[in-house]
Coordinates of C-alpha atoms and ligand atoms in Angstrom, one line a residue:
Chain K
M96 CA -13.3 -1.1 8.7
E97 CA -9.9 0.6 9.2
R98 CA -11.1 3.6 7.3
T99 CA -9.4 5.9 9.7
A100 CA -6.3 3.8 9.7
L101 CA -6.2 3.9 6.0
R102 CA -6.6 7.7 6.1
R103 CA -3.8 8.2 8.5
R104 CA -1.5 11.1 7.4
L105 CA 1.5 9.7 5.5
T106 CA 4.9 11.2 6.1
W107 CA 8.2 10.3 4.6
Q108 CA 10.4 8.2 6.7
T109 CA 13.9 7.0 6.2
G110 CA 14.7 3.3 6.3
T111 CA 18.0 1.5 6.0
V112 CA 18.7 -1.3 3.5
T113 CA 19.6 -4.3 5.6
Q114 CA 19.7 -6.9 2.8
V115 CA 19.4 -7.2 -1.0
R116 CA 18.6 -10.5 -2.8
E117 CA 18.9 -11.1 -6.5
E118 CA 15.7 -12.8 -7.6
T119 CA 16.4 -12.9 -11.4
S120 CA 19.0 -11.2 -13.6
T121 CA 16.8 -8.1 -13.7
A122 CA 14.8 -8.2 -10.4
R123 CA 16.0 -7.7 -6.9
T124 CA 14.4 -7.8 -3.4
I125 CA 15.3 -5.0 -1.0
V126 CA 14.9 -5.5 2.7
L127 CA 14.3 -2.3 4.6
D128 CA 14.5 -1.6 8.3
L129 CA 11.8 1.0 9.0
P130 CA 11.7 1.9 12.7
D131 CA 8.5 3.9 12.3
W132 CA 6.6 1.6 10.1
P133 CA 2.9 1.2 11.3
G134 CA 2.5 -2.2 9.6
H135 CA 0.6 -3.0 6.4
L136 CA -1.9 -5.2 4.8
A137 CA -1.0 -7.7 2.1
G138 CA -1.4 -6.0 -1.3
Q139 CA -0.6 -2.5 -0.2
H140 CA 2.2 -0.4 -1.7
L141 CA 4.5 2.4 -0.7
D142 CA 6.1 5.2 -2.4
V143 CA 9.9 5.4 -2.7
R144 CA 11.6 8.8 -3.1
L145 CA 15.0 9.4 -4.4
T146 CA 16.9 12.7 -4.0
A147 CA 19.9 13.8 -6.1
P148 CA 22.6 16.0 -4.5
D149 CA 21.1 19.1 -6.2
G150 CA 17.7 18.4 -4.6
Y151 CA 16.1 16.9 -7.7
R152 CA 13.6 14.2 -6.8
A153 CA 11.8 11.3 -8.3
S154 CA 9.3 8.9 -6.7
R155 CA 7.6 5.7 -7.8
S156 CA 5.2 3.2 -6.2
Y157 CA 6.3 -0.3 -5.2
S158 CA 4.2 -3.1 -3.8
I159 CA 5.2 -4.5 -0.5
A160 CA 6.4 -8.1 -1.0
S161 CA 6.5 -9.2 2.6
A162 CA 3.9 -10.1 5.2
W163 CA 3.9 -7.8 8.2
T164 CA 5.5 -9.7 11.0
G165 CA 6.4 -6.8 13.1
E166 CA 9.8 -5.9 11.6
G167 CA 11.2 -5.1 8.2
V168 CA 9.5 -4.4 4.9
E169 CA 10.6 -6.0 1.6
L170 CA 10.2 -4.7 -1.9
T171 CA 10.9 -6.5 -5.2
V172 CA 11.8 -4.3 -8.1
E173 CA 12.0 -5.3 -11.7
Q174 CA 14.4 -3.1 -13.7
V175 CA 12.7 -1.3 -16.5
P176 CA 15.3 -0.6 -19.3
D177 CA 15.9 3.1 -19.5
G178 CA 13.9 3.8 -16.3
E179 CA 14.7 6.5 -13.9
V180 CA 14.0 4.9 -10.5
S181 CA 14.1 1.1 -11.0
P182 CA 17.7 0.9 -12.3
Y183 CA 18.8 2.7 -9.2
L184 CA 17.0 0.4 -6.9
V185 CA 18.2 -2.7 -8.8
E186 CA 21.8 -1.8 -9.5
V187 CA 23.0 1.1 -7.4
L188 CA 21.3 0.9 -3.9
K189 CA 23.4 -1.2 -1.5
V190 CA 23.2 -2.6 2.0
G191 CA 23.6 0.2 4.6
D192 CA 22.1 2.9 2.3
P193 CA 19.2 5.0 3.5
L194 CA 16.0 5.0 1.5
E195 CA 13.0 7.3 1.9
V196 CA 9.5 5.8 1.7
R197 CA 6.0 6.6 2.8
G198 CA 3.1 4.4 3.2
P199 CA 1.4 2.0 3.3
V200 CA -1.1 3.0 0.7
G201 CA -4.2 1.4 -0.8
G202 CA -7.1 -0.3 0.8
W203 CA -8.7 -2.1 -2.1
F204 CA -6.2 -4.5 -3.6
V205 CA -5.7 -6.2 -0.2
W206 CA -6.2 -9.6 1.3
R207 CA -6.8 -10.1 5.0
P208 CA -6.5 -13.4 6.9
E209 CA -10.1 -12.9 8.1
D210 CA -11.3 -13.2 4.5
T211 CA -12.2 -16.9 4.3
G212 CA -13.5 -17.3 0.7
P213 CA -11.3 -18.9 -1.9
V214 CA -8.6 -16.7 -3.3
Q215 CA -7.4 -16.7 -6.9
L216 CA -4.2 -14.8 -7.5
I217 CA -3.1 -14.1 -11.1
G218 CA 0.2 -12.2 -11.7
G219 CA 2.2 -11.3 -14.7
G220 CA 5.9 -10.5 -14.4
S221 CA 6.6 -8.3 -11.4
G222 CA 2.8 -8.2 -10.8
V223 CA 3.5 -11.3 -8.6
V224 CA 4.9 -9.0 -5.9
P225 CA 1.7 -8.0 -4.0
L226 CA 0.4 -11.5 -4.6
M227 CA 3.5 -12.8 -2.8
A228 CA 2.7 -10.6 0.1
M229 CA -0.8 -12.3 0.2
L230 CA 0.7 -15.8 0.0
R231 CA 3.2 -14.9 2.8
T232 CA 0.5 -13.4 4.9
H233 CA -1.6 -16.5 4.3
A234 CA 1.3 -18.7 5.5
H235 CA 2.1 -16.4 8.5
A236 CA -1.5 -16.5 9.7
A237 CA -1.6 -20.3 9.1
S238 CA -4.8 -19.6 7.1
T239 CA -6.5 -22.7 5.6
T240 CA -8.4 -20.6 3.0
P241 CA -7.7 -22.2 -0.4
V242 CA -5.4 -20.1 -2.5
R243 CA -4.4 -20.6 -6.1
L244 CA -1.7 -18.7 -8.0
L245 CA -1.4 -18.4 -11.7
Y246 CA 1.9 -16.8 -12.5
S247 CA 2.7 -15.7 -16.1
V248 CA 6.3 -15.3 -17.0
R249 CA 8.2 -15.1 -20.3
R250 CA 10.6 -17.9 -19.5
P251 CA 11.8 -20.0 -16.5
A252 CA 14.6 -17.6 -15.8
S253 CA 12.1 -14.7 -15.3
V254 CA 10.4 -16.4 -12.3
I255 CA 10.7 -14.3 -9.2
Y256 CA 10.6 -16.1 -5.8
R257 CA 10.9 -19.6 -7.3
P258 CA 12.3 -21.2 -4.1
D259 CA 9.7 -19.4 -1.8
L260 CA 6.9 -20.4 -4.2
K261 CA 8.0 -24.0 -4.1
D262 CA 7.9 -24.0 -0.3
L263 CA 4.5 -22.3 -0.2
A264 CA 3.1 -24.7 -2.8
A265 CA 4.0 -27.6 -0.6
S266 CA 1.1 -26.6 1.6
D267 CA -2.3 -28.3 1.0
D268 CA -4.0 -25.0 0.7
V269 CA -1.8 -23.4 -1.9
D270 CA -1.7 -24.3 -5.6
V271 CA 0.9 -22.7 -7.9
T272 CA 0.8 -22.8 -11.7
F273 CA 3.4 -21.2 -13.9
V274 CA 2.4 -20.0 -17.4
Y275 CA 5.3 -19.5 -19.8
T276 CA 4.7 -17.1 -22.7
R277 CA 7.9 -17.5 -24.7
E278 CA 9.9 -20.4 -23.5
A279 CA 8.9 -23.3 -21.2
P280 CA 11.2 -25.6 -19.1
P281 CA 11.8 -29.1 -20.3
G282 CA 8.8 -31.3 -19.7
E283 CA 6.3 -28.4 -19.8
P284 CA 4.9 -28.4 -23.3
R285 CA 2.6 -25.4 -23.1
V286 CA 3.9 -22.0 -24.3
G287 CA 1.4 -19.2 -24.5
R288 CA -0.6 -16.6 -22.7
I289 CA -3.3 -17.2 -20.2
D290 CA -6.5 -18.0 -22.1
A291 CA -10.0 -19.2 -21.2
E292 CA -9.1 -22.8 -21.4
L293 CA -6.2 -22.4 -19.0
L294 CA -8.3 -20.5 -16.6
A295 CA -11.0 -23.2 -16.7
A296 CA -8.4 -25.8 -16.0
K297 CA -6.3 -24.2 -13.3
A298 CA -8.2 -21.3 -11.7
F299 CA -11.2 -21.2 -9.4
G300 CA -14.3 -21.0 -11.5
P301 CA -17.3 -18.6 -10.9
A302 CA -19.1 -21.4 -9.0
D303 CA -16.3 -21.4 -6.3
D304 CA -17.1 -17.7 -5.8
P305 CA -13.4 -16.7 -5.3
T306 CA -12.1 -13.2 -4.8
T307 CA -9.6 -12.8 -7.7
Y308 CA -6.6 -10.5 -7.6
V309 CA -5.0 -9.7 -10.9
C310 CA -1.7 -7.7 -11.1
G311 CA 0.8 -6.9 -13.8
P312 CA 1.4 -4.7 -16.8
T313 CA -1.8 -3.0 -18.0
P314 CA -2.4 -5.1 -21.2
F315 CA -2.0 -8.3 -19.1
V316 CA -4.5 -7.1 -16.5
E317 CA -6.9 -6.0 -19.1
A318 CA -6.8 -9.3 -21.0
V319 CA -7.1 -11.4 -17.8
A320 CA -9.9 -9.4 -16.2
D321 CA -11.9 -9.5 -19.5
L322 CA -11.5 -13.3 -19.6
L323 CA -12.6 -13.6 -16.0
V324 CA -15.7 -11.5 -16.6
A325 CA -16.5 -13.4 -19.9
A326 CA -16.2 -16.7 -17.9
G327 CA -18.9 -15.5 -15.6
H328 CA -17.0 -14.1 -12.6
D329 CA -18.7 -11.3 -10.7
P330 CA -16.8 -8.1 -11.7
S331 CA -17.1 -6.8 -8.2
K332 CA -15.0 -9.8 -7.0
V333 CA -12.2 -9.2 -9.5
R334 CA -9.7 -6.8 -8.1
T335 CA -6.9 -5.4 -10.3
E336 CA -3.7 -3.5 -9.9
R337 CA -2.1 -2.2 -13.0
F338 CA 1.6 -1.5 -12.9
G339 CA 1.7 1.4 -15.2
P340 CA 2.7 3.5 -16.8
T341 CA 2.5 1.8 -20.2
G342 CA -1.0 1.5 -21.5
G343 CA -0.2 0.4 -25.0
P344 CA 0.0 2.5 -28.1
R345 CA -2.4 5.3 -28.1
Chain B
M81 CA 14.5 18.3 4.0
G82 CA 15.1 14.6 3.7
I83 CA 18.1 12.7 2.7
V84 CA 20.3 12.5 -0.4
S85 CA 20.2 9.1 -2.1
P86 CA 23.8 7.9 -2.5
G87 CA 24.6 7.6 -6.2
F88 CA 21.3 8.9 -7.6
T89 CA 21.4 11.6 -10.2
G90 CA 18.1 11.1 -12.0
R91 CA 17.1 11.1 -15.6
R92 CA 14.9 14.2 -15.3
R93 CA 12.2 13.5 -17.8
G94 CA 9.9 16.0 -16.1
G95 CA 9.4 19.5 -17.3
S96 CA 8.9 22.9 -15.8
D97 CA 5.3 22.9 -17.0
L98 CA 4.5 19.8 -15.0
P99 CA 3.1 19.6 -11.4
P100 CA 5.7 18.5 -8.8
G101 CA 6.6 14.8 -8.8
Q102 CA 5.1 14.2 -12.3
Y103 CA 6.8 13.0 -15.4
L104 CA 5.7 13.0 -19.0
T105 CA 4.3 10.0 -20.8
R106 CA 3.2 9.6 -24.4
D107 CA 1.0 6.6 -24.0
F108 CA -2.3 6.7 -22.3
P109 CA -2.0 4.5 -19.2
V110 CA -5.0 2.7 -17.8
L111 CA -5.6 2.6 -14.1
S112 CA -8.7 1.2 -12.5
A113 CA -9.7 -1.0 -9.7
G114 CA -11.3 -3.8 -11.5
P115 CA -12.3 -5.2 -14.9
T116 CA -13.3 -2.7 -17.6
P117 CA -17.1 -2.4 -17.7
H118 CA -18.4 -2.6 -21.3
V119 CA -21.4 -0.3 -21.4
L120 CA -23.2 0.1 -24.7
P121 CA -24.2 3.6 -25.6
E122 CA -27.8 2.5 -26.1
H123 CA -27.8 1.2 -22.4
W124 CA -25.9 4.2 -21.1
E125 CA -27.8 6.8 -19.0
F126 CA -26.5 9.8 -17.1
S127 CA -28.4 11.3 -14.2
I128 CA -28.0 14.2 -11.7
T129 CA -29.7 13.7 -8.4
T130 CA -30.1 16.8 -6.2
E131 CA -29.9 16.9 -2.4
T132 CA -33.7 16.9 -2.4
G133 CA -33.9 13.8 -4.5
E134 CA -34.9 15.4 -7.7
V135 CA -33.5 13.4 -10.7
H136 CA -32.5 14.8 -14.1
K137 CA -31.7 12.1 -16.7
W138 CA -30.3 11.9 -20.2
D139 CA -30.1 8.8 -22.3
W140 CA -27.4 8.6 -25.1
A141 CA -29.6 10.3 -27.7
A142 CA -30.6 13.1 -25.4
F143 CA -27.0 13.5 -24.3
Q144 CA -25.7 13.7 -27.8
A145 CA -28.3 16.3 -28.6
L146 CA -26.7 18.7 -26.1
P147 CA -24.2 21.3 -27.2
S148 CA -20.7 19.8 -27.1
E149 CA -17.3 21.4 -26.7
E150 CA -13.8 20.5 -27.8
I151 CA -11.4 20.5 -24.9
T152 CA -7.6 20.4 -24.9
R153 CA -6.0 20.0 -21.5
D154 CA -3.1 18.5 -19.7
I155 CA -3.9 15.6 -17.4
H156 CA -2.1 14.4 -14.3
C157 CA -2.4 10.9 -12.8
V158 CA -1.6 10.4 -9.1
T159 CA 0.7 7.5 -10.1
R160 CA 2.9 10.3 -11.5
W161 CA 2.4 10.3 -15.2
S162 CA 1.2 13.5 -17.0
K163 CA 0.1 13.8 -20.5
L164 CA 0.1 17.2 -22.2
E165 CA -2.6 18.7 -24.4
T166 CA -5.0 15.8 -24.6
D167 CA -7.9 16.4 -27.0
W168 CA -11.5 15.6 -25.9
K169 CA -15.0 16.2 -26.9
G170 CA -17.8 16.3 -24.4
V171 CA -20.6 18.2 -22.7
S172 CA -19.8 20.8 -20.1
L173 CA -21.1 20.2 -16.6
D174 CA -22.3 23.9 -16.9
T175 CA -24.7 22.7 -19.6
L176 CA -25.8 19.6 -17.6
L177 CA -26.3 21.6 -14.4
A178 CA -28.0 24.6 -16.1
D179 CA -31.5 23.5 -15.2
V180 CA -30.7 21.8 -11.9
E181 CA -31.8 23.6 -8.9
T182 CA -29.5 23.0 -6.0
G183 CA -27.8 24.5 -3.0
A184 CA -25.5 21.6 -2.5
D185 CA -21.8 22.1 -2.1
F186 CA -20.6 18.6 -3.0
A187 CA -21.0 16.0 -5.7
M188 CA -20.4 12.3 -5.7
A189 CA -19.7 10.9 -9.1
H190 CA -21.0 7.3 -9.6
S191 CA -19.8 5.0 -12.3
Y192 CA -20.9 1.8 -13.9
G193 CA -19.0 -0.9 -12.1
G194 CA -19.5 0.8 -8.7
Y195 CA -16.7 3.3 -8.6
T196 CA -17.3 6.6 -6.9
T197 CA -15.3 9.8 -6.4
N198 CA -16.2 13.0 -4.5
L199 CA -15.8 16.6 -5.7
P200 CA -16.8 20.0 -4.5
L201 CA -19.6 21.2 -6.8
E202 CA -17.8 24.4 -7.6
D203 CA -15.0 22.4 -9.2
L204 CA -17.4 21.1 -11.7
L205 CA -18.7 24.5 -12.8
D206 CA -17.4 27.5 -14.8
G207 CA -15.8 25.5 -17.6
Q208 CA -13.7 23.2 -15.5
A209 CA -15.5 19.9 -16.0
W210 CA -17.1 17.8 -18.8
V211 CA -18.7 14.5 -19.5
A212 CA -16.4 13.5 -22.3
Y213 CA -17.2 10.9 -25.0
E214 CA -14.4 11.4 -27.6
F215 CA -10.7 11.2 -27.2
D216 CA -8.4 12.3 -30.0
G217 CA -11.3 12.4 -32.4
E218 CA -12.5 8.9 -31.7
P219 CA -15.2 7.5 -29.6
L220 CA -13.8 7.0 -26.1
G221 CA -12.6 3.4 -25.7
A222 CA -14.0 1.2 -22.9
E223 CA -10.6 1.0 -21.2
H224 CA -10.5 4.7 -21.0
G225 CA -14.0 5.0 -19.6
G226 CA -16.2 4.9 -22.7
P227 CA -18.8 5.5 -23.7
A228 CA -18.4 8.5 -21.4
R229 CA -16.3 9.6 -18.5
L230 CA -16.0 12.6 -16.3
L231 CA -13.2 15.0 -17.2
V232 CA -11.9 17.3 -14.5
P233 CA -8.4 18.0 -15.7
H234 CA -7.4 20.4 -12.9
L235 CA -7.5 17.6 -10.4
Y236 CA -5.6 14.3 -10.3
F237 CA -7.1 12.0 -12.9
W238 CA -8.8 9.5 -10.5
K239 CA -11.4 12.3 -10.1
S240 CA -12.2 12.0 -13.8
A241 CA -14.4 9.0 -13.1
K242 CA -14.6 6.5 -16.0
W243 CA -17.8 4.9 -17.2
V244 CA -19.6 7.7 -15.4
R245 CA -23.4 7.2 -14.9
G246 CA -24.3 10.1 -12.7
L247 CA -23.8 12.7 -10.0
V248 CA -25.4 12.8 -6.6
L249 CA -25.4 16.2 -5.1
S250 CA -25.1 16.6 -1.3
D251 CA -24.6 19.0 1.5
T252 CA -22.0 16.8 3.1
D253 CA -18.5 16.0 1.7
D254 CA -18.5 12.2 1.8
L255 CA -15.5 10.1 0.6
G256 CA -15.4 8.2 -2.7
F257 CA -13.7 5.0 -3.5
W258 CA -10.0 5.9 -3.5
E259 CA -10.6 8.7 -1.0
S260 CA -11.8 6.1 1.5
A261 CA -8.7 4.1 0.8
G262 CA -6.2 6.7 1.8
Y263 CA -6.1 9.1 -1.1
H264 CA -6.6 12.8 -0.7
E265 CA -10.2 14.1 -0.5
Y266 CA -9.5 16.9 -3.0
G267 CA -6.5 16.0 -5.2
D268 CA -4.8 19.2 -6.5
P269 CA -1.8 18.1 -8.5
W270 CA -0.1 21.4 -8.1
K271 CA -0.2 21.1 -4.3
E272 CA 0.7 17.4 -4.6
Q273 CA -2.4 16.3 -2.7
R274 CA -1.9 12.6 -3.3
Y275 CA -2.7 11.0 0.0
A276 CA -4.9 11.9 3.0
G277 CA -3.3 14.7 4.9
D278 CA -1.0 16.0 2.1
Ligands
FAD599 C1 0.6 0.6 -7.3 C2 1.9 0.3 -8.0 C3 2.7 -0.7 -7.5 C4 3.9 -1.1 -8.2 N1 4.6 -2.1 -7.7 C5 5.8 -2.4 -8.3 C6 6.6 -3.5 -7.8 O1 6.3 -4.1 -6.8 N2 7.7 -3.8 -8.5 C7 8.1 -3.2 -9.6 O2 9.1 -3.5 -10.2 N3 7.3 -2.2 -10.1 C8 6.2 -1.8 -9.5 N4 5.4 -0.7 -10.0 C9 5.9 0.0 -11.1 C10 6.9 1.1 -10.6 O3 6.1 2.1 -9.9 C11 7.6 1.9 -11.7 O4 6.7 2.3 -12.7 C12 8.7 1.1 -12.4 O5 9.6 0.6 -11.5 C13 9.4 1.9 -13.5 O6 9.9 3.1 -12.9 P1 11.2 3.8 -13.6 O7 11.4 5.1 -12.9 O8 12.3 2.8 -13.6 O9 10.8 4.0 -15.1 P2 10.3 5.3 -15.8 O10 11.5 6.3 -15.8 O11 9.1 5.8 -15.1 O12 9.9 4.8 -17.2 C14 10.9 4.4 -18.2 C15 10.2 3.9 -19.4 O13 9.7 2.6 -19.1 C16 8.3 2.5 -19.2 N5 7.8 1.8 -18.1 C17 7.7 2.3 -16.8 N6 7.2 1.4 -15.9 C18 7.0 0.3 -16.7 C19 6.5 -1.0 -16.3 N7 6.1 -1.4 -15.1 N8 6.4 -1.9 -17.3 C20 6.8 -1.6 -18.6 N9 7.2 -0.4 -19.0 C21 7.3 0.5 -18.0 C22 7.8 3.9 -19.2 O14 6.6 4.1 -20.0 C23 9.0 4.7 -19.9 O15 8.9 4.6 -21.3 C24 4.2 -0.4 -9.4 C25 3.4 0.6 -9.9 C26 2.2 1.0 -9.2 C27 1.4 2.1 -9.8

C-alpha cells in the first residue's frame, strides 16, 4: 500500500494551538493548526519537540486523537507526575502558542475505513487516544463496520472523551463498555480489571475474526494481549501499542 | 533552528553520555507490535539462510553448546529511553556466521510472531552483535524476547529483534517491519536516524 507515503521524509513543522479542552483533571486535548500537515491514518502518532531558551530540547510521541478531515490535528495528553514533557503540554501550553511536531508516524497500529472486518478496540487510560481516532474516522467515513470499544479506567472521573463516546455509542455499529478498576459509578457493580470472562461477554470472540487494537501502559497491553491469545485469537490480528516507557520493575 | 517553546525549561534527565534526544530509564520498557509469543526453548530453532539458499540450523541444545559471551552495553530505544550498562549473555554472530559461506551484504532478521528487521551484514560482525538468551543473569523473559533475541546495541533497539528465529542473507537491502512503516532503514542512535530520511 502506501509504503512510499509512509516512508516520506519527515521534517519538523510548527503548528499553532487553536484550542485546548480539559478532558479530565489530568488530561487535556490540544487542537493544532498545521498548515503543512499531509493528513494521517487513524492510529498514527506524531512527535512533539519542545525547546528551552538555551536550546535544550525534549521530544515525546503522542497519538493523534482526531480523524483527518482536512484541517487541524488533535492530541490528548495525560499528565505523568514528574514528567518532563506532559506537564508542559497539560499545564503550560496555551492557545496561540507555537508547537513543533513531525509526523505522522507508524503504519501498523492503524485502521482504514476500507477495512471491513469487525474491529475490537481495547484501551487503558490514555491508551484510548488512538482508538478514539479510529472511532472518529469510522464515524467520519460513515462506515458500517461493527466496532466495539472496551475502555479500562480507574474511576468514572478518569474517563477521557465521555460526551464524545456517548454520542458515538448511539450509533448502531458502535458498542462502548467501560471497565472500572478502582471505583465504579452508582449502578455499575463491577470493579476490576479486564479478565477472560469480561472479554467473553463484551468483546468480539475469535469466531467473529476481528482485528483487535490494544493500547495503553505496557503491563495493561501485555495482560490483555495474553488473554486474547489464550482465548484463541489469531496473534497476527492483535495489534498493540505500548505507551512506554514504564515496563514494570526489572 | 526551530522555535522556542514559551515557558519550557525542561527537567533534563538526559546525560552527556547519551545519544541526542534520549533520556535515561531504570526500568526495562517493552515495545512490540503484537502479543508476546511464548516460545519454549525445546521448540526454538535458529537458522541462517544464505543468498544461495543454504541453511544452517541450531536447535536449543546445539545453540547452548556454542561458546557464549557476557556482554555489557548501553541500549537505546527509538521511543527515546536509554538504559546504561545492561548485562547479557549470548552467542556472538561471529561464532554463528563462522562456517557460513556468503558474499551477501544484507541480512533480514526473522522472529517468531512474524516480525522482521533489516541490517547490513557488516553490522552483525566483528563483535557487534549477539543472539542473547540471558539478561541480568536470568533466562531472558518472553516479554523481552526470550528464549533468545538479537542484540545489536549500536543501533536503535528495534533492530535487536525479539524472539529471533533466523537470519536470511541477501544481496539486496529490503525493508523490515518497522522500516516499511516509516522508520529509518539503518537506525544509528548517535545520528538520530529515527525515521525514513533522517
Ligand atoms: C507511540 C506512542 C504514542 C503515545 N501517545 C500518547 C498519547 O496519546 N497521550 C499520552 O498522554 N501519552 C502518549 N504516549 C506517552 C508519551 O510519549 C510520554 O511518554 C508521556 O507523555 C510521558 O512523558 P513525560 O516527558 O511527561 O515523562 P518523562 O519525563 O518521560 O517520564 C517521567 C516519569 O514517568 C514515567 N512515565 C513516562 N511515561 C509514562 C506513562 N505513559 N505511563 C506511566 N509512567 C510513565 C517515566 O518512567 C518516568 O519515571 C505515547 C507514547 C508512545 C511511544
